[in-house]
PDB file of C-alpha atoms and ligand atoms in Angstrom:
ATOM      1  CA  MET Z1447     -69.922  55.840 -75.441  1.00  0.00           C
ATOM      2  CA  ASP Z1448     -72.843  56.646 -79.246  1.00  0.00           C
ATOM      3  CA  THR Z1449     -74.900  54.290 -80.511  1.00  0.00           C
ATOM      4  CA  ILE Z1450     -75.916  55.101 -84.085  1.00  0.00           C
ATOM      5  CA  SER Z1451     -79.753  54.157 -84.818  1.00  0.00           C
ATOM      6  CA  ILE Z1452     -81.205  53.204 -89.057  1.00  0.00           C
ATOM      7  CA  ALA Z1453     -84.173  54.359 -88.189  1.00  0.00           C
ATOM      8  CA  ILE Z1454     -86.657  52.589 -91.952  1.00  0.00           C
ATOM      9  CA  ASP Z1455     -90.098  52.335 -91.840  1.00  0.00           C
ATOM     10  CA  GLY Z1456     -92.983  51.959 -93.919  1.00  0.00           C
ATOM     11  CA  PRO Z1457     -95.630  49.719 -94.270  1.00  0.00           C
ATOM     12  CA  SER Z1458     -96.615  45.835 -94.875  1.00  0.00           C
ATOM     13  CA  GLY Z1459     -93.853  44.540 -97.891  1.00  0.00           C
ATOM     14  CA  ALA Z1460     -92.031  47.385 -98.864  1.00  0.00           C
ATOM     15  CA  GLY Z1461     -88.838  44.786 -98.322  1.00  0.00           C
ATOM     16  CA  LYS Z1462     -88.028  46.751 -95.340  1.00  0.00           C
ATOM     17  CA  SER Z1463     -87.018  43.736 -92.631  1.00  0.00           C
ATOM     18  CA  THR Z1464     -84.737  41.622 -95.571  1.00  0.00           C
ATOM     19  CA  LEU Z1465     -83.131  44.597 -96.418  1.00  0.00           C
ATOM     20  CA  ALA Z1466     -82.478  45.880 -93.173  1.00  0.00           C
ATOM     21  CA  ARG Z1467     -80.705  43.089 -92.755  1.00  0.00           C
ATOM     22  CA  SER Z1468     -78.760  42.983 -95.708  1.00  0.00           C
ATOM     23  CA  VAL Z1469     -77.480  46.902 -94.633  1.00  0.00           C
ATOM     24  CA  ALA Z1470     -76.933  44.850 -90.468  1.00  0.00           C
ATOM     25  CA  ALA Z1471     -74.747  42.609 -92.322  1.00  0.00           C
ATOM     26  CA  LYS Z1472     -73.065  45.260 -94.076  1.00  0.00           C
ATOM     27  CA  LEU Z1473     -72.698  47.093 -91.761  1.00  0.00           C
ATOM     28  CA  GLY Z1474     -71.445  44.799 -88.684  1.00  0.00           C
ATOM     29  CA  TYR Z1475     -75.020  46.613 -87.423  1.00  0.00           C
ATOM     30  CA  ARG Z1476     -77.571  44.682 -84.927  1.00  0.00           C
ATOM     31  CA  TYR Z1477     -81.101  44.010 -86.938  1.00  0.00           C
ATOM     32  CA  VAL Z1478     -84.092  44.828 -84.887  1.00  0.00           C
ATOM     33  CA  ASP Z1479     -87.169  43.904 -86.349  1.00  0.00           C
ATOM     34  CA  THR Z1480     -90.017  45.791 -83.966  1.00  0.00           C
ATOM     35  CA  GLY Z1481     -92.879  43.910 -86.186  1.00  0.00           C
ATOM     36  CA  ALA Z1482     -91.774  41.031 -84.333  1.00  0.00           C
ATOM     37  CA  ILE Z1483     -92.118  42.823 -80.824  1.00  0.00           C
ATOM     38  CA  TYR Z1484     -95.942  43.477 -82.084  1.00  0.00           C
ATOM     39  CA  ARG Z1485     -96.521  40.771 -83.658  1.00  0.00           C
ATOM     40  CA  THR Z1486     -95.065  38.277 -80.466  1.00  0.00           C
ATOM     41  CA  ILE Z1487     -97.915  39.965 -78.583  1.00  0.00           C
ATOM     42  CA  ALA Z1488    -100.599  39.668 -80.890  1.00  0.00           C
ATOM     43  CA  TYR Z1489     -99.323  35.989 -80.565  1.00  0.00           C
ATOM     44  CA  HIS Z1490     -99.297  36.767 -76.478  1.00  0.00           C
ATOM     45  CA  VAL Z1491    -103.444  37.803 -76.976  1.00  0.00           C
ATOM     46  CA  MET Z1492    -104.670  35.385 -79.476  1.00  0.00           C
ATOM     47  CA  ARG Z1493    -103.049  32.987 -76.931  1.00  0.00           C
ATOM     48  CA  SER Z1494    -104.756  34.746 -73.801  1.00  0.00           C
ATOM     49  CA  ARG Z1495    -108.298  34.299 -76.131  1.00  0.00           C
ATOM     50  CA  VAL Z1496    -108.767  38.212 -75.985  1.00  0.00           C
ATOM     51  CA  ASP Z1497    -110.460  40.046 -78.921  1.00  0.00           C
ATOM     52  CA  PRO Z1498    -107.278  41.997 -80.551  1.00  0.00           C
ATOM     53  CA  ARG Z1499    -109.997  44.611 -80.822  1.00  0.00           C
ATOM     54  CA  ASP Z1500    -110.683  45.731 -77.043  1.00  0.00           C
ATOM     55  CA  GLU Z1501    -108.774  47.458 -75.878  1.00  0.00           C
ATOM     56  CA  GLU Z1502    -108.995  47.808 -72.181  1.00  0.00           C
ATOM     57  CA  ALA Z1503    -108.276  43.054 -72.020  1.00  0.00           C
ATOM     58  CA  VAL Z1504    -105.724  43.400 -74.472  1.00  0.00           C
ATOM     59  CA  ALA Z1505    -104.013  46.103 -71.996  1.00  0.00           C
ATOM     60  CA  ALA Z1506    -105.541  43.809 -68.962  1.00  0.00           C
ATOM     61  CA  CYS Z1507    -103.218  40.966 -70.485  1.00  0.00           C
ATOM     62  CA  LEU Z1508     -99.764  41.906 -71.105  1.00  0.00           C
ATOM     63  CA  PRO Z1509     -98.738  42.222 -68.018  1.00  0.00           C
ATOM     64  CA  ARG Z1510     -98.890  38.254 -67.710  1.00  0.00           C
ATOM     65  CA  ALA Z1511     -96.778  38.142 -71.211  1.00  0.00           C
ATOM     66  CA  SER Z1512     -92.826  37.650 -70.835  1.00  0.00           C
ATOM     67  CA  LEU Z1513     -91.671  38.785 -73.323  1.00  0.00           C
ATOM     68  CA  GLU Z1514     -88.168  38.920 -74.470  1.00  0.00           C
ATOM     69  CA  LEU Z1515     -86.520  39.964 -77.500  1.00  0.00           C
ATOM     70  CA  THR Z1516     -82.468  37.793 -77.996  1.00  0.00           C
ATOM     71  CA  TYR Z1517     -80.024  37.494 -80.076  1.00  0.00           C
ATOM     72  CA  ASP Z1518     -78.618  33.899 -81.448  1.00  0.00           C
ATOM     73  CA  ALA Z1519     -74.390  33.949 -82.770  1.00  0.00           C
ATOM     74  CA  GLY Z1520     -75.038  34.083 -86.119  1.00  0.00           C
ATOM     75  CA  GLY Z1521     -77.340  37.871 -85.914  1.00  0.00           C
ATOM     76  CA  LEU Z1522     -80.311  36.373 -85.569  1.00  0.00           C
ATOM     77  CA  GLN Z1523     -83.525  38.100 -83.511  1.00  0.00           C
ATOM     78  CA  HIS Z1524     -85.412  35.811 -81.544  1.00  0.00           C
ATOM     79  CA  MET Z1525     -88.934  36.314 -79.574  1.00  0.00           C
ATOM     80  CA  SER Z1526     -89.301  33.657 -76.602  1.00  0.00           C
ATOM     81  CA  LEU Z1527     -92.385  33.693 -74.538  1.00  0.00           C
ATOM     82  CA  ASP Z1528     -92.620  32.304 -71.427  1.00  0.00           C
ATOM     83  CA  GLY Z1529     -90.250  30.645 -72.312  1.00  0.00           C
ATOM     84  CA  GLU Z1530     -90.783  29.591 -75.903  1.00  0.00           C
ATOM     85  CA  ASP Z1531     -89.069  29.884 -79.161  1.00  0.00           C
ATOM     86  CA  VAL Z1532     -91.689  31.910 -81.238  1.00  0.00           C
ATOM     87  CA  THR Z1533     -89.949  33.149 -84.047  1.00  0.00           C
ATOM     88  CA  GLU Z1534     -91.910  31.324 -86.685  1.00  0.00           C
ATOM     89  CA  ALA Z1535     -94.832  30.873 -85.208  1.00  0.00           C
ATOM     90  CA  ILE Z1536     -94.976  34.660 -85.167  1.00  0.00           C
ATOM     91  CA  ARG Z1537     -95.048  34.612 -88.669  1.00  0.00           C
ATOM     92  CA  LEU Z1538     -98.102  33.554 -89.645  1.00  0.00           C
ATOM     93  CA  PRO Z1539    -101.365  35.393 -91.339  1.00  0.00           C
ATOM     94  CA  GLU Z1540    -103.464  36.000 -88.857  1.00  0.00           C
ATOM     95  CA  VAL Z1541    -101.187  36.758 -86.128  1.00  0.00           C
ATOM     96  CA  SER Z1542     -99.738  39.600 -89.029  1.00  0.00           C
ATOM     97  CA  LEU Z1543    -103.950  41.053 -89.084  1.00  0.00           C
ATOM     98  CA  CYS Z1544    -103.734  40.609 -85.242  1.00  0.00           C
ATOM     99  CA  ALA Z1545    -100.901  42.778 -84.260  1.00  0.00           C
ATOM    100  CA  SER Z1546    -102.499  45.355 -86.342  1.00  0.00           C
ATOM    101  CA  ALA Z1547    -104.961  45.557 -84.400  1.00  0.00           C
ATOM    102  CA  VAL Z1548    -103.004  45.168 -81.630  1.00  0.00           C
ATOM    103  CA  SER Z1549    -100.281  48.295 -82.585  1.00  0.00           C
ATOM    104  CA  ALA Z1550    -103.366  50.426 -82.296  1.00  0.00           C
ATOM    105  CA  HIS Z1551    -103.733  50.608 -78.806  1.00  0.00           C
ATOM    106  CA  PRO Z1552    -101.843  52.690 -76.826  1.00  0.00           C
ATOM    107  CA  ALA Z1553    -101.571  50.007 -73.924  1.00  0.00           C
ATOM    108  CA  VAL Z1554     -99.045  48.518 -76.233  1.00  0.00           C
ATOM    109  CA  ARG Z1555     -96.900  51.012 -77.349  1.00  0.00           C
ATOM    110  CA  THR Z1556     -96.288  52.325 -73.890  1.00  0.00           C
ATOM    111  CA  TYR Z1557     -95.378  49.123 -73.126  1.00  0.00           C
ATOM    112  CA  LEU Z1558     -92.646  48.341 -75.892  1.00  0.00           C
ATOM    113  CA  LEU Z1559     -91.451  51.589 -76.614  1.00  0.00           C
ATOM    114  CA  GLU Z1560     -88.381  51.131 -73.779  1.00  0.00           C
ATOM    115  CA  MET Z1561     -88.125  47.410 -75.487  1.00  0.00           C
ATOM    116  CA  GLN Z1562     -87.428  48.931 -78.691  1.00  0.00           C
ATOM    117  CA  ARG Z1563     -85.065  52.675 -76.656  1.00  0.00           C
ATOM    118  CA  ARG Z1564     -83.830  49.718 -75.152  1.00  0.00           C
ATOM    119  CA  ALA Z1565     -82.050  47.738 -78.174  1.00  0.00           C
ATOM    120  CA  ALA Z1566     -80.661  50.432 -79.765  1.00  0.00           C
ATOM    121  CA  ARG Z1567     -78.669  51.171 -76.314  1.00  0.00           C
ATOM    122  CA  THR Z1568     -77.016  48.971 -76.397  1.00  0.00           C
ATOM    123  CA  HIS Z1569     -75.975  48.526 -80.089  1.00  0.00           C
ATOM    124  CA  ASP Z1570     -75.461  50.962 -83.118  1.00  0.00           C
ATOM    125  CA  VAL Z1571     -78.825  49.369 -85.196  1.00  0.00           C
ATOM    126  CA  VAL Z1572     -80.607  49.358 -88.211  1.00  0.00           C
ATOM    127  CA  MET Z1573     -84.235  49.620 -86.318  1.00  0.00           C
ATOM    128  CA  ASP Z1574     -87.260  48.864 -88.734  1.00  0.00           C
ATOM    129  CA  GLY Z1575     -91.300  49.484 -87.983  1.00  0.00           C
ATOM    130  CA  ARG Z1576     -93.730  51.885 -88.643  1.00  0.00           C
ATOM    131  CA  ASP Z1577     -93.095  54.699 -86.301  1.00  0.00           C
ATOM    132  CA  ILE Z1578     -89.214  54.355 -85.576  1.00  0.00           C
ATOM    133  CA  GLY Z1579     -87.856  58.110 -87.416  1.00  0.00           C
ATOM    134  CA  THR Z1580     -91.489  59.378 -85.939  1.00  0.00           C
ATOM    135  CA  VAL Z1581     -91.146  57.883 -82.306  1.00  0.00           C
ATOM    136  CA  VAL Z1582     -89.223  55.496 -80.600  1.00  0.00           C
ATOM    137  CA  LEU Z1583     -85.889  57.045 -82.106  1.00  0.00           C
ATOM    138  CA  PRO Z1584     -86.961  60.802 -83.007  1.00  0.00           C
ATOM    139  CA  ASP Z1585     -83.236  61.251 -83.142  1.00  0.00           C
ATOM    140  CA  ALA Z1586     -81.470  58.710 -85.584  1.00  0.00           C
ATOM    141  CA  ASP Z1587     -78.911  58.951 -87.592  1.00  0.00           C
ATOM    142  CA  VAL Z1588     -81.120  57.994 -90.509  1.00  0.00           C
ATOM    143  CA  LYS Z1589     -84.008  57.650 -91.438  1.00  0.00           C
ATOM    144  CA  ILE Z1590     -84.896  56.287 -94.537  1.00  0.00           C
ATOM    145  CA  TYR Z1591     -89.223  55.701 -95.573  1.00  0.00           C
ATOM    146  CA  LEU Z1592     -89.373  52.614 -97.310  1.00  0.00           C
ATOM    147  CA  THR Z1593     -92.212  52.089 -99.576  1.00  0.00           C
ATOM    148  CA  ALA Z1594     -93.792  50.346-102.486  1.00  0.00           C
ATOM    149  CA  SER Z1595     -97.083  49.810-104.547  1.00  0.00           C
ATOM    150  CA  ALA Z1596     -99.021  47.111-103.169  1.00  0.00           C
ATOM    151  CA  GLN Z1597     -99.759  45.410-105.926  1.00  0.00           C
ATOM    152  CA  VAL Z1598     -96.025  44.444-105.290  1.00  0.00           C
ATOM    153  CA  ARG Z1599     -96.120  44.375-101.879  1.00  0.00           C
ATOM    154  CA  ALA Z1600     -99.042  41.188-101.603  1.00  0.00           C
ATOM    155  CA  ARG Z1601     -97.266  39.897-105.522  1.00  0.00           C
ATOM    156  CA  ARG Z1602     -93.702  39.897-102.792  1.00  0.00           C
ATOM    157  CA  ARG Z1603     -95.203  38.585 -99.757  1.00  0.00           C
ATOM    158  CA  MET Z1604     -96.914  36.029-101.388  1.00  0.00           C
ATOM    159  CA  SER Z1605     -93.403  34.021-102.807  1.00  0.00           C
ATOM    160  CA  GLU Z1606     -92.659  34.521 -99.079  1.00  0.00           C
ATOM    161  CA  LEU Z1607     -95.750  32.492 -97.890  1.00  0.00           C
ATOM    162  CA  GLU Z1608     -94.728  29.434-100.573  1.00  0.00           C
ATOM    163  CA  GLN Z1609     -91.376  29.610-100.089  1.00  0.00           C
ATOM    164  CA  ARG Z1610     -92.747  29.244 -96.407  1.00  0.00           C
ATOM    165  CA  GLY Z1611     -94.987  26.207 -97.378  1.00  0.00           C
ATOM    166  CA  THR Z1612     -98.006  28.419 -96.218  1.00  0.00           C
ATOM    167  CA  PRO Z1613     -99.100  29.554 -99.962  1.00  0.00           C
ATOM    168  CA  GLU Z1614    -102.075  32.160 -99.989  1.00  0.00           C
ATOM    169  CA  PRO Z1615    -104.325  33.650-103.006  1.00  0.00           C
ATOM    170  CA  PHE Z1616    -103.387  36.433-104.731  1.00  0.00           C
ATOM    171  CA  GLU Z1617    -106.836  38.454-103.900  1.00  0.00           C
ATOM    172  CA  LYS Z1618    -106.262  37.549-100.601  1.00  0.00           C
ATOM    173  CA  ILE Z1619    -103.299  38.557 -99.642  1.00  0.00           C
ATOM    174  CA  LEU Z1620    -104.047  41.901-101.609  1.00  0.00           C
ATOM    175  CA  ARG Z1621    -106.987  42.402 -99.796  1.00  0.00           C
ATOM    176  CA  GLU Z1622    -104.949  42.239 -95.951  1.00  0.00           C
ATOM    177  CA  ILE Z1623    -102.142  44.088 -97.048  1.00  0.00           C
ATOM    178  CA  GLU Z1624    -104.484  46.690 -98.537  1.00  0.00           C
ATOM    179  CA  GLU Z1625    -106.644  46.632 -94.855  1.00  0.00           C
ATOM    180  CA  ARG Z1626    -103.476  46.638 -92.693  1.00  0.00           C
ATOM    181  CA  ASP Z1627    -102.705  49.733 -94.902  1.00  0.00           C
ATOM    182  CA  ARG Z1628    -105.515  51.243 -93.524  1.00  0.00           C
ATOM    183  CA  ASN Z1629    -104.591  50.265 -89.879  1.00  0.00           C
ATOM    184  CA  ASP Z1630    -101.170  51.665 -89.964  1.00  0.00           C
ATOM    185  CA  THR Z1631    -102.245  54.871 -91.171  1.00  0.00           C
ATOM    186  CA  GLN Z1632    -105.166  55.790 -89.372  1.00  0.00           C
ATOM    187  CA  ARG Z1633    -105.538  55.141 -86.258  1.00  0.00           C
ATOM    188  CA  SER Z1634    -104.184  57.593 -83.847  1.00  0.00           C
ATOM    189  CA  VAL Z1635    -101.695  57.069 -81.235  1.00  0.00           C
ATOM    190  CA  SER Z1636     -98.097  56.752 -83.782  1.00  0.00           C
ATOM    191  CA  PRO Z1637     -99.627  56.488 -87.017  1.00  0.00           C
ATOM    192  CA  LEU Z1638     -97.353  55.653 -89.694  1.00  0.00           C
ATOM    193  CA  ARG Z1639     -96.479  58.544 -91.438  1.00  0.00           C
ATOM    194  CA  ARG Z1640     -92.680  59.488 -93.006  1.00  0.00           C
ATOM    195  CA  ALA Z1641     -90.653  61.291 -90.869  1.00  0.00           C
ATOM    196  CA  ALA Z1642     -90.306  64.908 -91.713  1.00  0.00           C
ATOM    197  CA  ASP Z1643     -86.351  63.916 -91.902  1.00  0.00           C
ATOM    198  CA  ALA Z1644     -86.742  60.664 -93.132  1.00  0.00           C
ATOM    199  CA  VAL Z1645     -85.736  60.413 -96.977  1.00  0.00           C
ATOM    200  CA  LEU Z1646     -88.098  58.731 -99.064  1.00  0.00           C
ATOM    201  CA  LEU Z1647     -87.301  54.857-100.733  1.00  0.00           C
ATOM    202  CA  ASP Z1648     -89.828  53.451-103.256  1.00  0.00           C
ATOM    203  CA  THR Z1649     -88.637  50.269-104.487  1.00  0.00           C
ATOM    204  CA  THR Z1650     -91.308  49.371-106.808  1.00  0.00           C
ATOM    205  CA  GLU Z1651     -89.163  49.464-109.627  1.00  0.00           C
ATOM    206  CA  LEU Z1652     -85.662  48.596-107.772  1.00  0.00           C
ATOM    207  CA  ASP Z1653     -84.689  45.022-107.237  1.00  0.00           C
ATOM    208  CA  PHE Z1654     -83.387  43.768-104.413  1.00  0.00           C
ATOM    209  CA  HIS Z1655     -80.526  43.839-104.771  1.00  0.00           C
ATOM    210  CA  GLN Z1656     -80.774  47.613-106.801  1.00  0.00           C
ATOM    211  CA  SER Z1657     -82.946  48.663-103.410  1.00  0.00           C
ATOM    212  CA  GLU Z1658     -80.111  47.359-101.321  1.00  0.00           C
ATOM    213  CA  GLU Z1659     -77.084  50.242-103.304  1.00  0.00           C
ATOM    214  CA  ALA Z1660     -79.938  52.215-103.019  1.00  0.00           C
ATOM    215  CA  LEU Z1661     -80.588  51.844 -99.309  1.00  0.00           C
ATOM    216  CA  LEU Z1662     -77.217  51.763 -98.838  1.00  0.00           C
ATOM    217  CA  GLN Z1663     -76.371  55.443-100.372  1.00  0.00           C
ATOM    218  CA  ILE Z1664     -78.618  56.804 -98.946  1.00  0.00           C
ATOM    219  CA  ILE Z1665     -76.718  55.246 -95.389  1.00  0.00           C
ATOM    220  CA  LYS Z1666     -73.694  56.475 -96.709  1.00  0.00           C
ATOM    221  CA  GLU Z1667     -74.824  59.480 -97.583  1.00  0.00           C
ATOM    222  CA  LYS Z1668     -75.284  60.944 -94.477  1.00  0.00           C
ATOM    223  CA  ILE Z1669     -72.969  58.805 -91.464  1.00  0.00           C
TER     224      ILE Z1669
HETATM  225  O1   DC P1151     -93.533  45.252 -89.870  1.00  0.00           O
HETATM  226  P1   DC P1151     -94.882  43.461 -90.068  1.00  0.00           P
HETATM  227  O2   DC P1151     -95.353  42.862 -90.455  1.00  0.00           O
HETATM  228  O3   DC P1151     -94.579  42.440 -89.430  1.00  0.00           O
HETATM  229  O4   DC P1151     -95.685  43.754 -88.184  1.00  0.00           O
HETATM  230  C1   DC P1151     -96.224  44.086 -88.052  1.00  0.00           C
HETATM  231  C2   DC P1151     -97.774  44.459 -87.701  1.00  0.00           C
HETATM  232  O5   DC P1151     -97.478  45.801 -85.846  1.00  0.00           O
HETATM  233  C3   DC P1151     -97.931  46.105 -88.381  1.00  0.00           C
HETATM  234  O6   DC P1151     -99.626  45.924 -89.278  1.00  0.00           O
HETATM  235  C4   DC P1151     -98.331  46.479 -87.492  1.00  0.00           C
HETATM  236  C5   DC P1151     -97.289  46.574 -86.222  1.00  0.00           C
HETATM  237  N1   DC P1151     -95.974  47.025 -85.849  1.00  0.00           N
HETATM  238  C6   DC P1151     -96.188  48.529 -85.231  1.00  0.00           C
HETATM  239  O7   DC P1151     -97.029  49.052 -85.613  1.00  0.00           O
HETATM  240  N2   DC P1151     -95.173  48.967 -85.348  1.00  0.00           N
HETATM  241  C7   DC P1151     -93.916  49.587 -85.115  1.00  0.00           C
HETATM  242  N3   DC P1151     -92.795  49.878 -84.917  1.00  0.00           N
HETATM  243  C8   DC P1151     -93.818  47.512 -86.201  1.00  0.00           C
HETATM  244  C9   DC P1151     -94.934  47.182 -86.658  1.00  0.00           C
END
């Protein structure tokens, strides 16, 4: 049976995960958060006390990680590392920066490719990340490139961190977003870029509801 896949790519803080999760629930599809998979590898690298920029050392420690992507009864994605649920722990800002560094290594991207493709073979999915439309699911039924200005993305990230009880100053968040943008768009393997056939959705001036409506409209037109 053929499954339907919707690929959503874009820079960090563009609202991909919140929107993708909500749209997936409305369509009855599974939401696959590929950033969480990279974050789990980053968490493993941090725990192993390996320098995330040292490609050889990172590649060598990959087989020692037992990584699992599971879904709870409510359809929420969980990541487990060596049997421990790390879904919450991988959201810390230091894990974000480490994930950005490790995701630049070809060894890491190749290692995670099949896990992501498998998720889309078995279920209708909304999958978000950086290279879903370009590399992971080049034949996705719908491709969307979601973006917003760096200032707006930093503001959104700030309120997210406040809600989680781990506030950070705006300037620091903005600097980190800009650093991750640089890492993600300038790396040589699978850099963040809009696929030629992806629809561009800029949410700088849109609130959550408006962004969701726009996203659903794009999907309806394609499917
Ligand atoms: O979406 P996120 O912030 O949780 O992603 C964490 C990091 O992982 C981000 O800096 C880029 C990387 N990433 C990637 O390279 N490719 C993906 N498909 C998803 C995330």
